[in-house]
């Protein structure tokens, strides 16, 4: 894409989608969670920060969707039900573990959300190892939501299951697909494990090239989804030439529970990644805070515009297939790439389609 064309696209790229993290707290302690590498106190969004977010969200004429998600479980926020009522009239989605839903929460979900995305990481035995609770409890809560939706005469929310593929659960998927259909799910989003520790580094099921095993699995799962009337979204299973940052192309902003603004989930919080076995320290990168500036002011900062321009033009290195990856220090963290750009997107597995978000 030529420079002038990229700038034209950039100028037309408005803030259309916001990922809003209501809390960092969660009622579970899943083994693959990014919080496993954290220290310090976890907190929920304060009323002052929330009021500033609500003000800016209502003031944005280009806003199309709000996703309640982030590192915590959004339904555990003490004012969750009232917050949802206060949000602007746009498409609402939520990512949730469906562990504990009060009757009031279920009514809120049924009345207000277009999509409810629920983590379902395997059959009962595997699910309990990963999520630490009984899968039947999840299915019971989904059944309660469907019942409330029916009572209200609604066809939404659209129920989506999300599964993070790994060696822990790859053999569960074929049996899980008809089970998801039976319990009212309409779509399955498959993503890939992004290991947070050395023990899980060899549990990935994607590869740099020639992944025949997963090609066979993918064909099998596709046929099962078709026969069970279940939409499915697959991640990449091999490294491809194409790079696409959906956070950038969708006009997305991520707001942490403390008000800090990042471009995506990856740069929202500190984390450790094992990228094809290589340990990488990922540092948070924030473009501002809604307690000091409006969302519009943050969106229009030079640094934020530069990142969007870099990604739209694909002007950043590719670490996974670089000839120098084994002798390069830039791959050790996300602070800078070999072109001097900060932060570094060069090792991002979201951009390469291995990790999927809604």
Coordinates of C-alpha atoms in Angstrom, one line a residue:
X1 CA 0.0 0.0 0.0
X2 CA 1.4 3.4 -1.0
X3 CA 2.1 6.0 1.7
X4 CA -0.7 8.4 0.4
X5 CA -3.2 5.5 0.4
X6 CA -2.3 4.5 3.9
X7 CA -2.7 8.0 5.2
X8 CA -6.0 8.3 3.5
X9 CA -7.2 5.1 5.2
X10 CA -5.7 6.3 8.5
X11 CA -7.6 9.6 8.4
X12 CA -10.8 7.7 7.8
X13 CA -10.2 5.1 10.6
X14 CA -12.3 6.3 13.4
X15 CA -12.7 4.9 16.9
X16 CA -15.5 2.3 16.4
X17 CA -14.9 -0.4 19.0
X18 CA -13.9 -0.2 22.6
X19 CA -12.7 -3.1 24.8
X20 CA -13.7 -2.1 28.3
X21 CA -12.1 -3.9 31.3
X22 CA -14.4 -3.4 34.3
X23 CA -12.2 -5.3 36.6
X24 CA -9.0 -7.2 37.0
X25 CA -10.5 -9.5 39.5
X26 CA -11.8 -13.0 38.7
X27 CA -13.7 -15.7 40.5
X28 CA -11.5 -18.4 38.8
X29 CA -7.8 -19.1 38.6
X30 CA -7.3 -20.7 35.2
X31 CA -4.0 -22.3 34.4
X32 CA -3.5 -20.4 31.1
X33 CA -4.5 -17.0 32.3
X34 CA -2.2 -14.0 31.8
X35 CA -2.7 -13.1 35.4
X36 CA -0.5 -16.1 36.4
X37 CA 2.6 -14.0 35.8
X38 CA 1.3 -11.0 37.8
X39 CA 2.0 -9.6 41.2
X40 CA 0.4 -6.8 43.1
X41 CA -3.2 -6.0 44.0
X42 CA -6.1 -6.5 41.6
X43 CA -8.8 -3.9 41.4
X44 CA -12.0 -3.0 39.7
X45 CA -12.8 0.2 37.8
X46 CA -13.7 3.1 40.1
X47 CA -16.8 5.2 39.7
X48 CA -14.8 8.3 38.7
X49 CA -13.0 6.4 35.9
X50 CA -16.2 4.7 34.8
X51 CA -18.0 8.1 34.6
X52 CA -15.3 9.5 32.4
X53 CA -15.5 6.4 30.1
X54 CA -19.3 6.7 29.9
X55 CA -19.1 10.4 29.1
X56 CA -16.6 9.8 26.2
X57 CA -18.5 6.7 24.9
X58 CA -21.8 8.6 24.7
X59 CA -20.0 11.5 23.0
X60 CA -18.5 9.3 20.2
X61 CA -20.8 9.3 17.1
X62 CA -18.6 6.7 15.3
X63 CA -18.9 4.1 18.1
X64 CA -20.3 0.8 16.9
X65 CA -19.5 -1.8 19.6
X66 CA -18.4 -2.1 23.2
X67 CA -16.8 -5.4 24.4
X68 CA -16.8 -6.0 28.2
X69 CA -13.8 -8.2 28.8
X70 CA -10.2 -7.9 29.7
X71 CA -8.1 -9.7 32.2
X72 CA -10.9 -10.1 34.8
X73 CA -14.5 -11.5 34.8
X74 CA -16.7 -8.5 34.0
X75 CA -19.8 -9.9 35.8
X76 CA -18.0 -9.7 39.1
X77 CA -17.9 -5.9 39.1
X78 CA -20.0 -4.8 42.1
X79 CA -22.1 -2.5 39.8
X80 CA -22.1 -4.7 36.7
X81 CA -25.9 -4.6 36.0
X82 CA -26.2 -0.8 36.4
X83 CA -23.1 -0.2 34.3
X84 CA -24.6 -2.1 31.4
X85 CA -27.8 0.0 31.6
X86 CA -25.7 3.2 31.5
X87 CA -23.8 2.2 28.3
X88 CA -24.7 3.9 25.0
X89 CA -27.1 2.2 22.6
X90 CA -24.5 0.3 20.5
X91 CA -23.8 -3.4 20.0
X92 CA -22.7 -4.9 23.3
X93 CA -20.6 -8.1 23.6
X94 CA -19.2 -9.8 26.7
X95 CA -16.5 -12.4 27.3
X96 CA -17.4 -14.4 30.4
X97 CA -16.6 -17.6 32.2
X98 CA -20.3 -18.2 33.1
X99 CA -19.2 -19.5 36.5
X100 CA -21.6 -17.4 38.6
X101 CA -24.6 -15.6 37.2
X102 CA -27.2 -14.3 39.5
X103 CA -30.8 -14.0 38.2
X104 CA -30.3 -10.3 37.8
X105 CA -27.1 -10.8 35.8
X106 CA -28.9 -13.3 33.5
X107 CA -31.7 -10.8 32.9
X108 CA -29.1 -8.1 32.1
X109 CA -27.3 -10.4 29.6
X110 CA -30.6 -11.4 27.9
X111 CA -31.9 -7.8 27.6
X112 CA -28.8 -6.0 26.6
X113 CA -26.2 -8.1 24.8
X114 CA -25.8 -9.0 21.1
X115 CA -23.1 -11.6 21.8
X116 CA -22.2 -13.6 24.9
X117 CA -18.8 -15.3 24.5
X118 CA -18.1 -18.1 26.9
X119 CA -14.9 -19.9 27.5
X120 CA -15.4 -23.7 27.1
X121 CA -11.9 -25.3 27.1
X122 CA -12.8 -29.0 26.8
X123 CA -14.8 -31.9 28.1
X124 CA -15.6 -32.2 31.8
X125 CA -12.3 -33.7 32.9
X126 CA -10.1 -31.3 30.9
X127 CA -12.4 -28.4 31.6
X128 CA -12.0 -28.9 35.4
X129 CA -8.2 -29.1 35.1
X130 CA -8.1 -25.8 33.2
X131 CA -11.0 -23.9 34.7
X132 CA -11.3 -25.5 38.2
X133 CA -15.0 -25.9 38.1
X134 CA -17.7 -28.3 36.8
X135 CA -18.6 -28.0 33.1
X136 CA -22.2 -28.9 34.0
X137 CA -22.4 -25.7 36.0
X138 CA -21.6 -23.7 32.9
X139 CA -24.1 -25.5 30.8
X140 CA -26.8 -25.0 33.5
X141 CA -26.1 -21.2 33.5
X142 CA -26.3 -21.2 29.7
X143 CA -29.6 -23.0 29.9
X144 CA -30.9 -20.3 32.4
X145 CA -29.9 -17.6 30.0
X146 CA -31.6 -19.3 27.0
X147 CA -34.8 -19.7 29.2
X148 CA -34.8 -16.0 30.1
X149 CA -34.2 -15.0 26.5
X150 CA -37.2 -17.1 25.5
X151 CA -39.4 -15.6 28.2
X152 CA -38.5 -12.1 26.9
X153 CA -39.3 -13.2 23.3
X154 CA -35.8 -12.4 22.1
X155 CA -33.6 -14.1 19.6
X156 CA -30.4 -12.6 21.1
X157 CA -27.9 -12.8 22.6
X158 CA -26.0 -14.9 20.2
X159 CA -24.2 -17.6 22.2
X160 CA -20.6 -18.2 21.3
X161 CA -18.1 -20.8 22.7
X162 CA -14.4 -19.9 22.7
X163 CA -11.8 -22.7 23.1
X164 CA -8.1 -22.2 23.4
X165 CA -6.4 -25.1 21.6
X166 CA -3.5 -27.0 23.2
X167 CA -2.2 -30.4 23.8
X168 CA -4.4 -30.4 27.0
X169 CA -7.7 -30.4 25.0
X170 CA -7.1 -31.2 21.3
X171 CA -8.6 -34.7 21.7
X172 CA -11.8 -33.2 23.2
X173 CA -12.9 -31.0 20.4
X174 CA -14.6 -33.6 18.2
X175 CA -16.8 -34.8 21.0
X176 CA -17.3 -31.2 22.3
X177 CA -18.8 -29.8 19.1
X178 CA -22.1 -31.7 19.2
X179 CA -22.3 -31.1 22.9
X180 CA -22.1 -27.3 22.3
X181 CA -24.8 -27.5 19.7
X182 CA -27.0 -29.5 22.1
X183 CA -26.6 -26.8 24.8
X184 CA -27.6 -23.9 22.5
X185 CA -24.3 -22.5 21.3
X186 CA -24.4 -21.0 17.8
X187 CA -20.7 -20.5 17.1
X188 CA -17.3 -21.9 18.1
X189 CA -14.2 -19.6 18.1
X190 CA -11.0 -21.7 18.2
X191 CA -7.9 -19.9 19.3
X192 CA -4.4 -21.1 20.2
X193 CA -2.5 -21.3 23.4
X194 CA -0.1 -18.5 24.0
X195 CA 2.1 -20.1 26.7
X196 CA 2.7 -18.1 29.8
X197 CA 5.3 -20.4 31.3
X198 CA 8.1 -22.8 30.2
X199 CA 6.0 -25.9 31.2
X200 CA 3.4 -25.0 28.6
X201 CA 5.8 -24.0 25.9
X202 CA 5.6 -27.4 24.2
X203 CA 1.8 -27.6 24.6
X204 CA 1.1 -25.6 21.4
X205 CA -0.5 -27.3 18.4
X206 CA 0.5 -24.7 15.8
X207 CA 3.8 -24.7 13.9
X208 CA 6.0 -22.6 11.7
X209 CA 5.3 -24.9 8.7
X210 CA 4.0 -28.3 7.6
X211 CA 1.4 -29.0 10.2
X212 CA -0.3 -32.0 8.7
X213 CA -1.7 -33.2 12.0
X214 CA -3.7 -30.0 12.5
X215 CA -4.8 -29.8 8.9
X216 CA -6.5 -33.2 9.4
X217 CA -8.1 -32.1 12.7
X218 CA -9.3 -28.9 11.1
X219 CA -11.1 -30.7 8.3
X220 CA -12.7 -33.1 10.8
X221 CA -13.9 -30.3 13.0
X222 CA -15.2 -28.3 10.1
X223 CA -17.4 -31.2 8.9
X224 CA -18.6 -31.8 12.5
X225 CA -19.5 -28.1 12.9
X226 CA -21.4 -28.1 9.5
X227 CA -23.4 -31.2 10.5
X228 CA -24.2 -29.7 13.9
X229 CA -25.2 -26.3 12.4
X230 CA -22.5 -24.6 14.4
X231 CA -20.6 -21.6 12.9
X232 CA -16.8 -22.0 13.4
X233 CA -13.8 -19.6 13.3
X234 CA -10.4 -21.2 12.9
X235 CA -7.0 -19.8 13.9
X236 CA -4.0 -20.3 11.7
X237 CA -2.1 -23.5 12.3
X238 CA 1.0 -22.6 10.3
X239 CA 2.9 -19.3 9.8
X240 CA 1.5 -17.4 6.9
X241 CA 2.8 -14.4 5.0
X242 CA -0.3 -12.3 5.7
X243 CA -0.3 -10.1 8.7
X244 CA -3.4 -8.3 10.0
X245 CA -4.0 -6.5 13.2
X246 CA -7.7 -6.7 13.8
X247 CA -7.4 -4.3 16.7
X248 CA -6.1 -1.6 14.4
X249 CA -8.3 -2.4 11.3
X250 CA -11.4 -2.5 13.4
X251 CA -10.7 0.9 14.9
X252 CA -10.3 -0.5 18.4
X253 CA -9.2 1.0 21.8
X254 CA -8.6 -1.1 24.9
X255 CA -9.3 0.6 28.3
X256 CA -7.9 -1.0 31.5
X257 CA -9.8 -0.9 34.8
X258 CA -7.4 1.9 36.0
X259 CA -8.2 4.0 32.9
X260 CA -5.0 3.3 31.0
X261 CA -5.5 3.1 27.2
X262 CA -3.6 0.7 25.0
X263 CA -4.0 -0.4 21.4
X264 CA -4.8 -4.0 22.1
X265 CA -5.0 -6.7 24.8
X266 CA -1.3 -7.6 24.3
X267 CA -0.1 -4.2 25.4
X268 CA -2.7 -3.6 28.1
X269 CA -0.8 -5.5 30.9
X270 CA 2.6 -7.0 31.6
X271 CA 2.9 -10.6 30.6
X272 CA 5.3 -13.3 29.6
X273 CA 5.0 -15.1 26.2
X274 CA 6.7 -18.2 24.9
X275 CA 6.7 -17.7 21.1
X276 CA 7.7 -20.9 19.4
X277 CA 9.6 -21.8 22.6
X278 CA 11.3 -18.4 23.0
X279 CA 10.7 -16.5 26.2
X280 CA 9.5 -13.0 25.7
X281 CA 8.7 -10.3 28.2
X282 CA 5.8 -8.1 27.1
X283 CA 5.6 -4.7 28.6
X284 CA 2.4 -2.6 28.8
X285 CA 2.3 0.3 26.5
X286 CA -0.3 3.0 27.2
X287 CA -1.1 6.0 25.1
X288 CA -2.9 7.9 27.9
X289 CA -5.4 7.6 30.6
X290 CA -9.1 8.5 30.5
X291 CA -8.7 10.2 33.9
X292 CA -6.4 12.8 32.3
X293 CA -7.6 13.0 28.7
X294 CA -10.6 12.2 26.6
X295 CA -10.7 9.1 24.4
X296 CA -10.7 11.3 21.4
X297 CA -7.6 13.2 22.5
X298 CA -5.8 9.9 23.2
X299 CA -6.8 8.4 19.9
X300 CA -5.4 11.4 18.1
X301 CA -2.0 11.4 19.8
X302 CA 1.0 11.2 17.5
X303 CA 2.3 8.0 19.0
X304 CA -1.1 6.2 18.6
X305 CA -1.5 7.4 15.0
X306 CA 2.1 6.2 14.3
X307 CA 1.3 2.7 15.5
X308 CA -1.9 2.5 13.4
X309 CA 0.1 3.7 10.4
X310 CA 2.8 1.2 11.0
X311 CA 0.3 -1.7 11.2
X312 CA -1.8 -0.6 8.2
X313 CA 1.3 -0.3 6.1
X314 CA 2.8 -3.5 7.4
X315 CA 6.0 -1.7 8.1
X316 CA 7.4 -3.8 10.9
X317 CA 9.7 -6.8 11.1
X318 CA 8.6 -10.5 11.3
X319 CA 10.5 -12.2 14.0
X320 CA 9.2 -15.9 13.9
X321 CA 10.6 -16.5 10.4
X322 CA 13.6 -14.2 10.6
X323 CA 17.0 -15.8 9.7
X324 CA 18.6 -14.0 12.7
X325 CA 16.0 -14.9 15.3
X326 CA 18.3 -17.2 17.3
X327 CA 21.0 -14.5 17.7
X328 CA 18.9 -11.4 18.1
X329 CA 18.3 -9.6 21.4
X330 CA 15.3 -7.6 20.2
X331 CA 13.1 -10.8 20.4
X332 CA 13.6 -10.9 24.2
X333 CA 11.0 -8.3 24.9
X334 CA 8.5 -6.0 23.3
X335 CA 10.1 -2.7 23.9
X336 CA 11.7 -2.1 20.5
X337 CA 12.1 -3.9 17.2
X338 CA 15.1 -3.8 14.9
X339 CA 13.7 -0.8 13.0
X340 CA 13.6 1.2 16.2
X341 CA 9.8 1.1 16.6
X342 CA 8.3 1.0 20.0
X343 CA 6.4 -1.0 21.0
X344 CA 7.3 -4.0 18.9
X345 CA 4.5 -5.9 17.1
X346 CA 7.1 -8.1 15.3
X347 CA 6.4 -11.2 17.4
X348 CA 2.7 -10.8 17.8
X349 CA 0.7 -14.0 17.4
X350 CA -2.6 -12.1 17.1
X351 CA -1.2 -10.4 14.0
X352 CA -0.3 -13.8 12.5
X353 CA -3.7 -15.2 13.2
X354 CA -2.6 -17.8 15.7
X355 CA -4.5 -16.1 18.6
X356 CA -8.1 -15.0 18.0
X357 CA -10.3 -12.4 19.7
X358 CA -13.8 -11.4 19.0

